Coordinates of C-alpha atoms in Angstrom, one line a residue:
Chain A
M235 CA 45.2 -65.4 136.9
I236 CA 46.1 -66.4 133.4
L237 CA 48.5 -65.2 130.6
K238 CA 47.2 -64.2 127.2
P239 CA 50.2 -64.0 124.9
I240 CA 50.2 -61.1 122.3
D241 CA 50.5 -61.6 118.5
D242 CA 52.5 -64.7 117.5
R243 CA 53.7 -65.6 121.0
V244 CA 52.9 -68.7 123.0
V245 CA 53.1 -69.5 126.7
I246 CA 55.1 -72.7 127.4
K247 CA 54.9 -74.7 130.6
L248 CA 58.4 -75.7 131.7
D249 CA 57.6 -79.0 133.6
Q250 CA 59.7 -81.7 135.0
K251 CA 60.1 -83.5 131.7
T252 CA 61.9 -80.6 130.2
T253 CA 64.5 -80.8 132.9
E254 CA 65.1 -84.4 132.0
K255 CA 65.5 -83.6 128.3
K256 CA 63.8 -86.9 127.5
V257 CA 60.1 -87.6 126.6
G258 CA 59.3 -91.2 125.6
N259 CA 61.8 -92.2 123.0
L260 CA 62.8 -88.6 122.3
Y261 CA 66.1 -87.3 123.8
I262 CA 68.1 -84.1 123.5
P263 CA 71.8 -84.8 123.7
D264 CA 73.9 -82.5 125.7
S265 CA 76.4 -82.3 122.8
A266 CA 73.7 -81.0 120.4
K267 CA 74.5 -77.7 118.7
E268 CA 71.7 -75.1 119.1
K269 CA 70.2 -77.5 121.7
P270 CA 66.3 -77.3 121.6
Q271 CA 64.1 -77.7 124.6
M272 CA 60.7 -79.2 125.2
G273 CA 57.5 -77.8 126.8
E274 CA 53.7 -77.9 126.7
I275 CA 51.8 -75.0 125.1
I276 CA 49.3 -73.5 127.5
A277 CA 48.3 -70.4 125.6
V278 CA 48.5 -69.2 122.0
G279 CA 48.6 -65.6 120.9
N280 CA 46.0 -63.7 118.8
D281 CA 47.8 -64.4 115.5
E282 CA 45.4 -66.4 113.4
D283 CA 48.1 -68.1 111.3
L284 CA 49.7 -69.4 114.4
Q285 CA 46.4 -70.7 115.8
E286 CA 46.1 -73.0 112.8
I287 CA 49.6 -74.5 113.4
V288 CA 49.8 -75.0 117.2
K289 CA 47.2 -75.7 119.8
V290 CA 47.0 -75.5 123.6
G291 CA 48.2 -78.9 124.9
D292 CA 50.8 -79.5 122.1
T293 CA 54.2 -80.5 123.3
V294 CA 56.8 -78.6 121.3
L295 CA 60.5 -78.4 120.7
Y296 CA 61.7 -74.8 120.8
A297 CA 65.0 -73.0 120.4
K298 CA 66.7 -72.5 123.8
Y299 CA 67.7 -68.8 123.1
G300 CA 65.2 -66.1 123.8
G301 CA 61.9 -66.2 125.7
S302 CA 60.7 -64.5 128.8
E303 CA 60.3 -66.5 132.0
V304 CA 57.6 -66.1 134.7
E305 CA 56.2 -68.2 137.6
L306 CA 52.5 -68.8 138.1
D307 CA 51.4 -70.7 141.2
G308 CA 55.0 -71.9 141.6
E309 CA 55.2 -73.4 138.1
K310 CA 57.6 -71.9 135.6
Y311 CA 56.4 -70.6 132.2
L312 CA 58.2 -69.2 129.2
I313 CA 56.7 -66.8 126.7
I314 CA 58.3 -67.4 123.2
S315 CA 57.7 -66.3 119.7
R316 CA 56.5 -68.5 116.7
S317 CA 60.0 -68.3 115.2
D318 CA 61.4 -70.1 118.3
I319 CA 59.1 -73.1 117.9
L320 CA 60.8 -75.9 115.9
A321 CA 58.5 -78.8 115.9
I322 CA 55.4 -80.4 117.6
V323 CA 56.2 -83.7 119.4
E324 CA 53.4 -86.2 118.9
Chain B
M1368 CA 47.9 -33.3 131.0
I1369 CA 47.7 -36.6 129.3
L1370 CA 49.9 -38.7 127.0
K1371 CA 48.6 -39.9 123.6
P1372 CA 51.1 -42.5 122.3
I1373 CA 51.9 -42.5 118.6
D1374 CA 51.4 -45.4 116.2
D1375 CA 51.9 -48.8 117.9
R1376 CA 53.0 -47.5 121.2
V1377 CA 51.3 -47.8 124.6
V1378 CA 51.8 -45.9 127.8
I1379 CA 52.3 -48.2 130.9
K1380 CA 51.8 -47.1 134.5
L1381 CA 54.7 -48.4 136.6
D1382 CA 52.9 -48.9 140.0
Q1383 CA 53.9 -50.4 143.3
K1384 CA 52.9 -53.9 142.1
T1385 CA 55.6 -53.8 139.4
T1386 CA 58.3 -53.2 142.0
E1387 CA 57.2 -56.2 143.9
K1388 CA 57.3 -58.4 140.8
K1389 CA 54.3 -60.3 142.1
V1390 CA 50.6 -59.9 141.2
G1391 CA 48.3 -62.5 142.7
N1392 CA 49.7 -65.9 141.9
L1393 CA 52.0 -64.5 139.2
Y1394 CA 55.7 -64.0 140.1
I1395 CA 58.7 -62.9 138.1
P1396 CA 61.8 -64.7 139.4
D1397 CA 65.0 -62.7 139.7
S1398 CA 66.9 -65.6 138.0
A1399 CA 64.7 -65.3 134.9
K1400 CA 66.5 -64.7 131.6
E1401 CA 65.1 -61.8 129.7
K1402 CA 63.1 -60.8 132.8
P1403 CA 59.7 -59.4 131.9
Q1404 CA 58.0 -56.6 133.9
M1405 CA 54.4 -55.9 134.7
G1406 CA 52.3 -52.7 134.3
E1407 CA 48.9 -51.3 133.5
I1408 CA 48.1 -49.8 130.1
I1409 CA 46.8 -46.3 130.5
A1410 CA 46.8 -45.2 126.8
V1411 CA 47.0 -47.1 123.4
G1412 CA 48.4 -45.6 120.2
N1413 CA 46.5 -44.8 117.0
D1414 CA 47.5 -48.1 115.4
E1415 CA 44.1 -49.9 114.7
D1416 CA 45.5 -53.4 114.8
L1417 CA 46.9 -52.8 118.3
Q1418 CA 43.6 -51.3 119.5
E1419 CA 42.0 -54.7 118.9
I1420 CA 44.6 -56.6 120.9
V1421 CA 45.1 -54.5 124.1
K1422 CA 42.9 -52.0 125.9
V1423 CA 43.3 -49.3 128.5
G1424 CA 43.2 -51.0 131.9
D1425 CA 44.9 -54.2 130.8
T1426 CA 47.8 -55.4 133.0
V1427 CA 50.5 -56.6 130.7
L1428 CA 53.9 -58.3 130.9
Y1429 CA 56.5 -56.5 128.8
A1430 CA 60.1 -57.0 127.9
K1431 CA 62.4 -55.0 130.3
Y1432 CA 64.6 -53.6 127.5
G1433 CA 63.6 -50.5 125.7
G1434 CA 60.8 -48.0 126.5
S1435 CA 61.0 -44.3 127.4
E1436 CA 60.3 -43.2 131.0
V1437 CA 58.4 -40.1 132.2
E1438 CA 56.7 -38.9 135.4
L1439 CA 53.2 -37.4 135.5
D1440 CA 51.9 -36.1 138.8
G1441 CA 54.7 -37.9 140.6
E1442 CA 53.7 -41.3 139.0
K1443 CA 56.1 -43.1 136.7
Y1444 CA 55.1 -44.1 133.2
L1445 CA 56.8 -45.9 130.4
I1446 CA 56.1 -45.6 126.7
I1447 CA 56.8 -48.9 124.9
S1448 CA 56.1 -50.5 121.5
R1449 CA 53.8 -53.3 120.6
S1450 CA 56.7 -55.6 120.0
D1451 CA 57.7 -55.1 123.7
I1452 CA 54.4 -56.4 125.0
L1453 CA 54.5 -60.1 125.8
A1454 CA 51.2 -61.0 127.3
I1455 CA 48.0 -59.7 129.0
V1456 CA 47.7 -60.8 132.6
E1457 CA 44.0 -61.6 133.4
Chain C
M907 CA 62.3 -18.3 105.8
I908 CA 60.6 -21.5 106.8
L909 CA 61.4 -25.2 106.9
K910 CA 59.2 -27.7 105.0
P911 CA 60.3 -31.2 106.3
I912 CA 60.4 -34.0 103.7
D913 CA 58.4 -37.3 103.9
D914 CA 57.7 -38.4 107.5
R915 CA 59.8 -35.8 109.2
V916 CA 58.6 -33.0 111.5
V917 CA 60.3 -29.8 112.7
I918 CA 60.3 -29.4 116.5
K919 CA 60.9 -26.1 118.3
L920 CA 63.3 -26.6 121.2
D921 CA 62.0 -24.0 123.6
Q922 CA 62.7 -23.1 127.2
K923 CA 60.3 -25.7 128.5
T924 CA 62.3 -28.5 127.0
T925 CA 65.4 -27.4 128.9
E926 CA 63.5 -27.6 132.2
K927 CA 62.2 -31.1 131.3
K928 CA 58.9 -30.2 133.0
V929 CA 55.6 -29.1 131.4
G930 CA 52.7 -28.7 133.8
N931 CA 52.5 -31.9 135.8
L932 CA 54.7 -33.9 133.4
Y933 CA 58.3 -34.4 134.3
I934 CA 61.2 -36.3 132.7
P935 CA 63.4 -37.7 135.5
D936 CA 67.2 -37.6 134.9
S937 CA 67.4 -41.2 135.9
A938 CA 65.1 -42.2 133.1
K939 CA 66.5 -44.8 130.7
E940 CA 66.2 -43.7 127.0
K941 CA 65.2 -40.3 128.3
P942 CA 62.6 -38.6 126.0
Q943 CA 62.5 -34.9 125.3
M944 CA 59.6 -32.4 124.7
G945 CA 59.0 -29.9 122.0
E946 CA 56.4 -28.2 119.9
I947 CA 55.8 -29.3 116.3
I948 CA 56.0 -26.3 113.9
A949 CA 55.9 -28.2 110.6
V950 CA 54.9 -31.7 109.4
G951 CA 56.3 -33.5 106.3
N952 CA 54.4 -34.4 103.2
D953 CA 53.6 -38.0 104.4
E954 CA 49.8 -38.2 104.5
D955 CA 49.7 -40.9 107.2
L956 CA 51.7 -38.7 109.5
Q957 CA 49.5 -35.7 108.9
E958 CA 46.6 -37.6 110.3
I959 CA 48.5 -38.4 113.5
V960 CA 50.3 -35.1 114.5
K961 CA 49.5 -31.5 113.8
V962 CA 51.4 -28.2 113.9
G963 CA 51.1 -26.9 117.5
D964 CA 51.2 -30.4 119.1
T965 CA 53.6 -30.8 122.0
V966 CA 55.3 -34.1 121.7
L967 CA 57.6 -36.4 123.6
Y968 CA 60.4 -37.7 121.3
A969 CA 63.4 -40.0 121.6
K970 CA 66.6 -38.1 122.4
Y971 CA 68.8 -39.9 119.9
G972 CA 68.8 -38.8 116.3
G973 CA 67.5 -35.6 114.7
S974 CA 69.2 -32.7 112.9
E975 CA 69.6 -29.3 114.7
V976 CA 69.3 -25.9 113.0
E977 CA 68.7 -22.3 114.3
L978 CA 66.1 -19.9 112.8
D979 CA 66.0 -16.3 114.1
G980 CA 68.0 -17.4 117.0
E981 CA 65.6 -20.2 118.1
K982 CA 66.7 -23.8 118.0
Y983 CA 64.9 -26.4 115.9
L984 CA 65.2 -30.1 115.5
I985 CA 64.2 -32.2 112.4
I986 CA 63.2 -35.7 113.5
S987 CA 61.5 -38.7 111.9
R988 CA 58.0 -40.1 112.8
S989 CA 59.7 -43.1 114.4
D990 CA 61.3 -40.8 116.9
I991 CA 58.0 -39.3 118.1
L992 CA 56.7 -41.2 121.2
A993 CA 53.5 -39.4 122.3
I994 CA 51.5 -36.2 122.0
V995 CA 51.3 -34.3 125.3
E996 CA 47.8 -32.8 125.8
Chain D
M611 CA 77.5 -31.6 80.1
I612 CA 74.8 -32.2 82.7
L613 CA 74.1 -34.8 85.4
K614 CA 70.9 -36.8 85.4
P615 CA 70.6 -38.5 88.8
I616 CA 69.2 -42.1 88.9
D617 CA 66.1 -43.3 90.8
D618 CA 65.6 -41.3 94.1
R619 CA 68.8 -39.3 93.9
V620 CA 69.2 -35.5 93.5
V621 CA 72.1 -33.4 92.5
I622 CA 72.9 -30.6 94.9
K623 CA 75.0 -27.5 94.1
L624 CA 77.4 -26.7 97.0
D625 CA 77.6 -22.9 96.7
Q626 CA 79.2 -20.2 98.9
K627 CA 76.2 -20.0 101.1
T628 CA 76.7 -23.6 102.2
T629 CA 80.1 -22.8 103.4
E630 CA 78.9 -20.0 105.6
K631 CA 76.2 -22.3 107.1
K632 CA 73.8 -19.3 107.1
V633 CA 71.0 -18.4 104.7
G634 CA 68.8 -15.4 105.7
N635 CA 67.7 -16.0 109.2
L636 CA 68.6 -19.7 109.1
Y637 CA 71.8 -20.8 110.8
I638 CA 73.4 -24.2 111.4
P639 CA 75.3 -24.1 114.7
D640 CA 78.6 -25.9 114.9
S641 CA 77.6 -27.5 118.1
A642 CA 74.6 -29.2 116.3
K643 CA 74.5 -33.0 116.6
E644 CA 74.0 -34.6 113.2
K645 CA 74.8 -31.2 111.6
P646 CA 72.8 -30.7 108.4
Q647 CA 74.0 -28.8 105.4
M648 CA 72.3 -26.6 102.8
G649 CA 72.4 -26.6 99.0
E650 CA 70.3 -26.0 95.9
I651 CA 68.8 -28.9 93.9
I652 CA 69.8 -28.7 90.3
A653 CA 68.5 -32.1 89.1
V654 CA 66.0 -34.6 90.4
G655 CA 66.1 -38.4 89.6
N656 CA 63.5 -40.4 87.7
D657 CA 61.6 -41.5 90.8
E658 CA 58.1 -40.1 90.4
D659 CA 57.3 -39.9 94.1
L660 CA 60.4 -37.8 94.6
Q661 CA 59.5 -35.4 91.7
E662 CA 56.3 -34.5 93.6
I663 CA 58.2 -33.5 96.7
V664 CA 61.2 -31.6 95.6
K665 CA 61.9 -29.5 92.4
V666 CA 64.9 -28.1 90.7
G667 CA 65.7 -24.7 92.4
D668 CA 64.6 -25.8 95.9
T669 CA 67.1 -25.0 98.7
V670 CA 67.3 -28.0 100.9
L671 CA 68.8 -29.1 104.2
Y672 CA 70.4 -32.5 104.0
A673 CA 72.2 -34.9 106.3
K674 CA 76.0 -34.4 106.1
Y675 CA 76.9 -38.1 105.9
G676 CA 76.8 -39.8 102.6
G677 CA 76.6 -38.3 99.1
S678 CA 79.1 -38.4 96.2
E679 CA 81.0 -35.3 95.2
V680 CA 81.9 -34.1 91.6
E681 CA 83.0 -30.8 90.0
L682 CA 81.4 -29.3 86.9
D683 CA 82.9 -26.1 85.4
G684 CA 84.7 -25.6 88.6
E685 CA 81.6 -25.7 90.8
K686 CA 81.1 -28.5 93.4
Y687 CA 78.1 -30.8 93.3
L688 CA 76.9 -33.6 95.5
I689 CA 74.7 -36.5 94.5
I690 CA 72.6 -37.6 97.5
S691 CA 69.6 -39.9 98.1
R692 CA 66.0 -38.9 99.0
S693 CA 66.6 -40.3 102.5
D694 CA 69.4 -37.7 103.1
I695 CA 67.0 -34.7 102.4
L696 CA 65.7 -33.3 105.6
A697 CA 63.7 -30.3 104.6
I698 CA 63.1 -27.6 102.0
V699 CA 64.1 -24.1 103.0
E700 CA 61.7 -21.5 101.8
Chain E
M230 CA 82.3 -63.3 73.5
I231 CA 80.0 -60.9 75.3
L232 CA 78.7 -60.4 78.8
K233 CA 75.0 -60.4 79.5
P234 CA 74.5 -59.0 83.1
I235 CA 71.9 -60.7 85.3
D236 CA 68.9 -58.9 86.9
D237 CA 69.6 -55.2 87.8
R238 CA 73.3 -55.3 86.9
V239 CA 75.1 -53.4 84.1
V240 CA 78.5 -53.9 82.5
I241 CA 80.6 -50.7 82.5
K242 CA 83.6 -50.2 80.2
L243 CA 86.6 -48.7 82.2
D244 CA 88.2 -46.6 79.5
Q245 CA 91.0 -44.1 79.5
K246 CA 88.7 -41.2 80.4
T247 CA 87.9 -42.9 83.7
T248 CA 91.5 -42.9 84.6
E249 CA 91.8 -39.2 84.1
K250 CA 88.7 -38.5 86.2
K251 CA 87.7 -35.8 83.8
V252 CA 85.2 -35.7 80.9
G253 CA 84.5 -32.4 79.2
N254 CA 83.8 -29.9 82.0
L255 CA 83.1 -32.7 84.6
Y256 CA 85.9 -33.4 87.1
I257 CA 86.1 -35.7 90.1
P258 CA 88.3 -34.2 92.8
D259 CA 90.7 -36.4 94.7
S260 CA 89.5 -34.9 97.9
A261 CA 85.9 -36.0 97.2
K262 CA 84.3 -38.1 100.0
E263 CA 82.8 -41.3 98.5
K264 CA 84.5 -40.5 95.2
P265 CA 82.4 -41.6 92.2
Q266 CA 83.9 -43.0 89.0
M267 CA 82.8 -42.7 85.3
G268 CA 82.3 -45.3 82.7
E269 CA 80.3 -46.2 79.6
I270 CA 77.5 -48.8 79.9
I271 CA 77.9 -51.6 77.4
A272 CA 75.3 -54.0 78.6
V273 CA 72.1 -53.7 80.8
G274 CA 70.6 -56.6 82.8
N275 CA 67.2 -58.3 82.3
D276 CA 65.5 -56.1 84.9
E277 CA 62.8 -54.1 83.0
D278 CA 62.7 -51.1 85.4
L279 CA 66.4 -50.7 84.9
Q280 CA 66.1 -50.8 81.1
E281 CA 63.9 -47.8 81.2
I282 CA 66.4 -45.8 83.1
V283 CA 69.8 -46.5 81.6
K284 CA 70.7 -47.6 78.0
V285 CA 73.8 -49.0 76.3
G286 CA 76.1 -46.1 75.5
D287 CA 75.2 -44.0 78.5
T288 CA 78.1 -42.5 80.4
V289 CA 77.4 -42.9 84.1
L290 CA 78.8 -41.9 87.4
Y291 CA 78.9 -44.8 89.8
A292 CA 80.0 -45.4 93.4
K293 CA 83.6 -46.7 93.6
Y294 CA 82.9 -49.4 96.1
G295 CA 81.6 -52.8 94.9
G296 CA 81.6 -54.2 91.4
S297 CA 83.3 -57.2 89.8
E298 CA 86.2 -56.6 87.4
V299 CA 86.9 -58.6 84.2
E300 CA 89.0 -58.1 81.0
L301 CA 87.7 -58.7 77.5
D302 CA 90.1 -58.3 74.5
G303 CA 92.4 -56.5 76.8
E304 CA 89.8 -53.9 77.9
K305 CA 88.7 -53.6 81.5
Y306 CA 85.1 -54.0 82.4
L307 CA 83.2 -53.7 85.7
I308 CA 79.9 -55.4 86.6
I309 CA 77.9 -53.3 89.0
S310 CA 74.4 -53.1 90.4
R311 CA 71.7 -50.5 89.8
S312 CA 72.1 -49.2 93.3
D313 CA 75.8 -48.3 92.5
I314 CA 74.8 -46.0 89.6
L315 CA 74.5 -42.4 90.7
A316 CA 73.8 -40.4 87.6
I317 CA 73.9 -40.3 83.8
V318 CA 76.4 -37.8 82.4
E319 CA 75.0 -36.1 79.3
Chain F
M1292 CA 73.1 -89.4 90.9
I1293 CA 72.2 -85.8 90.1
L1294 CA 71.7 -82.6 92.1
K1295 CA 68.4 -80.6 91.9
P1296 CA 69.1 -77.2 93.5
I1297 CA 66.3 -75.7 95.7
D1298 CA 64.6 -72.3 95.1
D1299 CA 66.8 -69.8 93.4
R1300 CA 70.1 -71.8 93.5
V1301 CA 72.0 -73.2 90.5
V1302 CA 74.7 -75.9 90.3
I1303 CA 77.9 -74.8 88.7
K1304 CA 80.5 -77.1 87.2
L1305 CA 84.0 -76.0 88.1
D1306 CA 86.0 -77.1 85.1
Q1307 CA 89.6 -76.6 84.0
K1308 CA 88.7 -73.3 82.3
T1309 CA 87.7 -71.8 85.6
T1310 CA 91.2 -72.6 87.0
E1311 CA 92.8 -70.7 84.0
K1312 CA 90.6 -67.7 84.6
K1313 CA 90.4 -67.2 80.8
V1314 CA 87.7 -68.2 78.3
G1315 CA 88.3 -67.1 74.7
N1316 CA 89.0 -63.4 74.9
L1317 CA 87.6 -63.0 78.4
Y1318 CA 90.1 -62.8 81.2
I1319 CA 89.8 -62.3 85.0
P1320 CA 92.8 -60.3 86.2
D1321 CA 94.4 -61.3 89.5
S1322 CA 94.3 -57.7 90.6
A1323 CA 90.6 -57.5 90.2
K1324 CA 88.7 -56.4 93.3
E1325 CA 85.8 -58.7 94.2
K1326 CA 87.3 -61.1 91.6
P1327 CA 84.5 -63.1 89.8
Q1328 CA 84.8 -66.7 88.7
M1329 CA 83.5 -68.6 85.7
G1330 CA 81.6 -71.9 85.4
E1331 CA 78.9 -73.8 83.5
I1332 CA 75.4 -74.1 84.9
I1333 CA 74.4 -77.8 85.0
A1334 CA 71.1 -77.4 87.0
V1335 CA 68.7 -74.6 87.8
G1336 CA 66.5 -74.4 90.9
N1337 CA 62.7 -74.5 91.0
D1338 CA 62.4 -70.7 91.1
E1339 CA 60.4 -69.7 87.9
D1340 CA 61.9 -66.2 87.6
L1341 CA 65.4 -67.7 87.6
Q1342 CA 64.5 -70.3 85.0
E1343 CA 63.7 -67.4 82.6
I1344 CA 67.1 -65.8 83.1
V1345 CA 69.6 -68.6 83.1
K1346 CA 69.6 -72.1 81.5
V1347 CA 71.5 -75.3 81.8
G1348 CA 74.6 -74.9 79.6
D1349 CA 75.1 -71.2 80.2
T1350 CA 78.6 -70.1 81.2
V1351 CA 78.3 -67.6 83.9
L1352 CA 80.5 -65.2 85.9
Y1353 CA 79.7 -65.4 89.6
A1354 CA 80.9 -63.8 92.8
K1355 CA 83.7 -65.8 94.4
Y1356 CA 82.4 -65.5 97.9
G1357 CA 79.7 -68.0 99.1
G1358 CA 78.6 -71.2 97.5
S1359 CA 78.8 -74.8 98.7
E1360 CA 81.2 -77.2 97.1
V1361 CA 80.6 -80.9 96.3
E1362 CA 82.3 -83.6 94.1
L1363 CA 80.3 -85.8 91.7
D1364 CA 82.2 -88.5 89.8
G1365 CA 85.5 -86.7 90.6
E1366 CA 84.3 -83.4 89.1
K1367 CA 83.9 -80.3 91.4
Y1368 CA 80.6 -78.5 91.6
L1369 CA 79.4 -75.4 93.4
I1370 CA 75.9 -74.6 94.5
I1371 CA 75.3 -70.9 94.5
S1372 CA 72.4 -68.5 94.7
R1373 CA 70.9 -66.2 92.0
S1374 CA 72.3 -63.2 93.8
D1375 CA 75.9 -64.6 93.3
I1376 CA 75.4 -64.8 89.5
L1377 CA 76.8 -61.6 87.8
A1378 CA 76.5 -62.2 84.1
I1379 CA 76.1 -64.8 81.3
V1380 CA 79.2 -65.2 79.1
E1381 CA 78.2 -65.7 75.5
Chain G
M115 CA 56.6 -90.4 119.1
I116 CA 57.1 -88.3 116.0
L117 CA 58.3 -84.7 115.1
K118 CA 56.1 -82.4 113.1
P119 CA 58.3 -79.4 112.1
I120 CA 56.7 -75.9 112.1
D121 CA 56.4 -73.6 109.1
D122 CA 59.3 -74.0 106.6
R123 CA 61.3 -76.4 108.6
V124 CA 62.2 -80.0 107.8
V125 CA 63.4 -82.9 110.0
I126 CA 66.5 -84.5 108.6
K127 CA 67.8 -88.0 109.6
L128 CA 71.5 -88.0 110.2
D129 CA 72.4 -91.5 109.2
Q130 CA 75.7 -93.4 108.7
K131 CA 76.0 -92.2 105.1
T132 CA 76.2 -88.6 106.3
T133 CA 79.2 -89.4 108.4
E134 CA 81.0 -90.9 105.4
K135 CA 80.3 -87.8 103.3
K136 CA 79.9 -90.0 100.3
V137 CA 76.7 -91.2 98.6
G138 CA 77.1 -93.2 95.4
N139 CA 79.3 -91.0 93.2
L140 CA 78.7 -87.9 95.2
Y141 CA 81.4 -86.8 97.6
I142 CA 81.9 -83.8 99.9
P143 CA 85.6 -82.9 100.0
D144 CA 87.0 -81.9 103.4
S145 CA 88.6 -78.9 101.7
A146 CA 85.2 -77.5 100.6
K147 CA 84.4 -74.0 101.7
E148 CA 80.9 -73.8 103.3
K149 CA 80.9 -77.6 103.4
P150 CA 77.4 -79.0 102.9
Q151 CA 76.1 -82.1 104.5
M152 CA 73.7 -84.9 103.4
G153 CA 70.6 -86.4 105.1
E154 CA 67.2 -87.8 104.4
I155 CA 64.1 -85.8 105.0
I156 CA 61.7 -87.5 107.4
A157 CA 59.2 -84.7 107.9
V158 CA 58.2 -81.5 106.2
G159 CA 56.7 -78.4 107.9
N160 CA 53.2 -77.0 107.3
D161 CA 54.5 -74.4 104.7
E162 CA 52.7 -75.2 101.5
D163 CA 55.4 -73.8 99.2
L164 CA 58.0 -76.0 100.8
Q165 CA 55.8 -79.1 100.4
E166 CA 55.8 -78.7 96.7
I167 CA 59.6 -78.6 96.6
V168 CA 60.8 -81.3 98.9
K169 CA 59.1 -84.6 100.1
V170 CA 59.6 -87.1 102.8
G171 CA 62.2 -89.6 101.6
D172 CA 64.3 -87.0 99.6
T173 CA 68.0 -87.0 100.3
V174 CA 69.2 -83.4 100.5
L175 CA 72.4 -81.4 100.7
Y176 CA 72.1 -78.8 103.4
A177 CA 74.3 -76.0 104.8
K178 CA 76.2 -77.3 107.8
Y179 CA 75.6 -74.2 110.0
G180 CA 72.4 -73.9 111.9
G181 CA 69.8 -76.6 112.8
S182 CA 68.7 -78.1 116.1
E183 CA 69.7 -81.6 116.9
V184 CA 67.6 -84.2 118.8
E185 CA 67.7 -88.0 119.2
L186 CA 64.7 -90.3 118.6
D187 CA 65.1 -94.0 119.5
G188 CA 68.8 -93.6 119.5
E189 CA 68.9 -92.1 115.9
K190 CA 70.1 -88.5 115.4
Y191 CA 67.9 -85.9 113.8
L192 CA 68.3 -82.3 112.8
I193 CA 65.6 -79.7 112.4
I194 CA 66.6 -77.2 109.7
S195 CA 65.0 -74.3 107.7
R196 CA 64.2 -74.3 104.0
S197 CA 66.9 -71.7 103.5
D198 CA 69.5 -74.2 104.7
I199 CA 68.5 -76.8 102.0
L200 CA 70.8 -76.5 99.0
A201 CA 69.7 -79.3 96.7
I202 CA 68.0 -82.6 96.4
V203 CA 70.3 -85.6 95.6
E204 CA 68.6 -88.0 93.1

């Protein structure tokens, strides 16, 4: 069973790394205003513009407000909109 | 008697599965922020863009706010807008 | 004396059936959130898009908020906008 | 001295009939939500779309909120926008 | 020293007649809701649409909210936007 | 060190004349509602429309709300948007 | 590990100079309303319009509200939108 996001949404996998707020040399301080979060994109919506900007497998920073949470096989996922994606982490 | 939704709306059937918040390996945790819900699309509005994205029979996740509820032959239905549909569950 | 709605508005006749909230096998539960209402379209505005979607004689479900109420020959009518029409009941 | 409304505005004459809230077989009940009012159009703005929809001499129902009131030769007039016009009464 | 309004703004001269709220047979009652005011246009902004609708020398009714007030040679002027102009008084 | 405003912004120099609220025969009364302020444009953003309307050296009236203030060589400057510019003073 | 901002966002490095609120002869007074801040752009989003206006290496003034803060190798960065960028400091 998979999730196909609609329009300009993406599905983000909320893995262990997100909880730690640290990936490699990147760190999200607790004191940050509008604290972003990290996650891996596992599905991209049907919006063609969006498909040229982010791809499945990209790790992204996204705004912590908004998004709809579901669980699939015990893993947590978040469905967010393009406007919530801040940057790709490479 | 059937319902033909207008513009970019769809009619969603609210079946037993929705109540359980679990379909196959997909689960909606109670703790989820902006908790989505699941349902089957039984009619798609006249908006042509929308008709290319979702079809009758699709099971979708949708945002729990909004939507207008009716009963038909004792079954519950919800009329929601495209912007409330988050993802297709396949 | 008749009413010709402007732009994307329609005139809805609020008949007895609306009061009962039941037409054939369709029923609007009192517990419904954003409870829709039913009525028959007796006039469609000059908007050409709208004229391809609904016709005089259609029974429609519409959102209960909004709309302007008048009486004609003792019958109640409501003038609502396209965005308030949810679905055609057939 | 006459009034030439700008853009998509019209000038409405607020005559006796409006006060009575009854024209022929048309009646505006006091209990109406978003109670509309009636008046005769005496001038239409320079907006070309609008000029195809309403004409000087039309009696219209309009939303009671909004509009700017003036007196000309002791008669009351209201300047309202296209979006406040609900229907033409014929 | 003159004022050249920007975009769709006009400069209105607030003369004595405005204070009296009466020009010829036109009168603005104190009881009016959204009471309009009168003034003469002395400059029109660079917006070409606007320049086809109002001209320097036109007496206009305008909405009393908004607008920025200045004095030039002891006369009061108001800078308002196109959307604040209700009608030309002829 | 100079400031190049982005998009439809301009940089305004807040000189002594602004403080006096009087330039030549132009005066901004304290009682004015939405009191405008005066200043000289020292830089215009990259927006091409804007560049046809105002030029470096123009004295402008602008709305007193909004704008971001900086000091350069002890002089005060304000960065404002096109929509805050009311009129050019000539 | 680097950050690639999405759409019309840029990544700003918040260095020591920002803290001092002074670069060369440019100074941001504490009393400033809507106090702007300074920083160096280290990455520009995929928006093509934006790429013609600002470049990596530009020092910019930006509005202090908004933006998402992260740390990379102990340095602080802020991800902001084009609409938050006020001017390039040259």
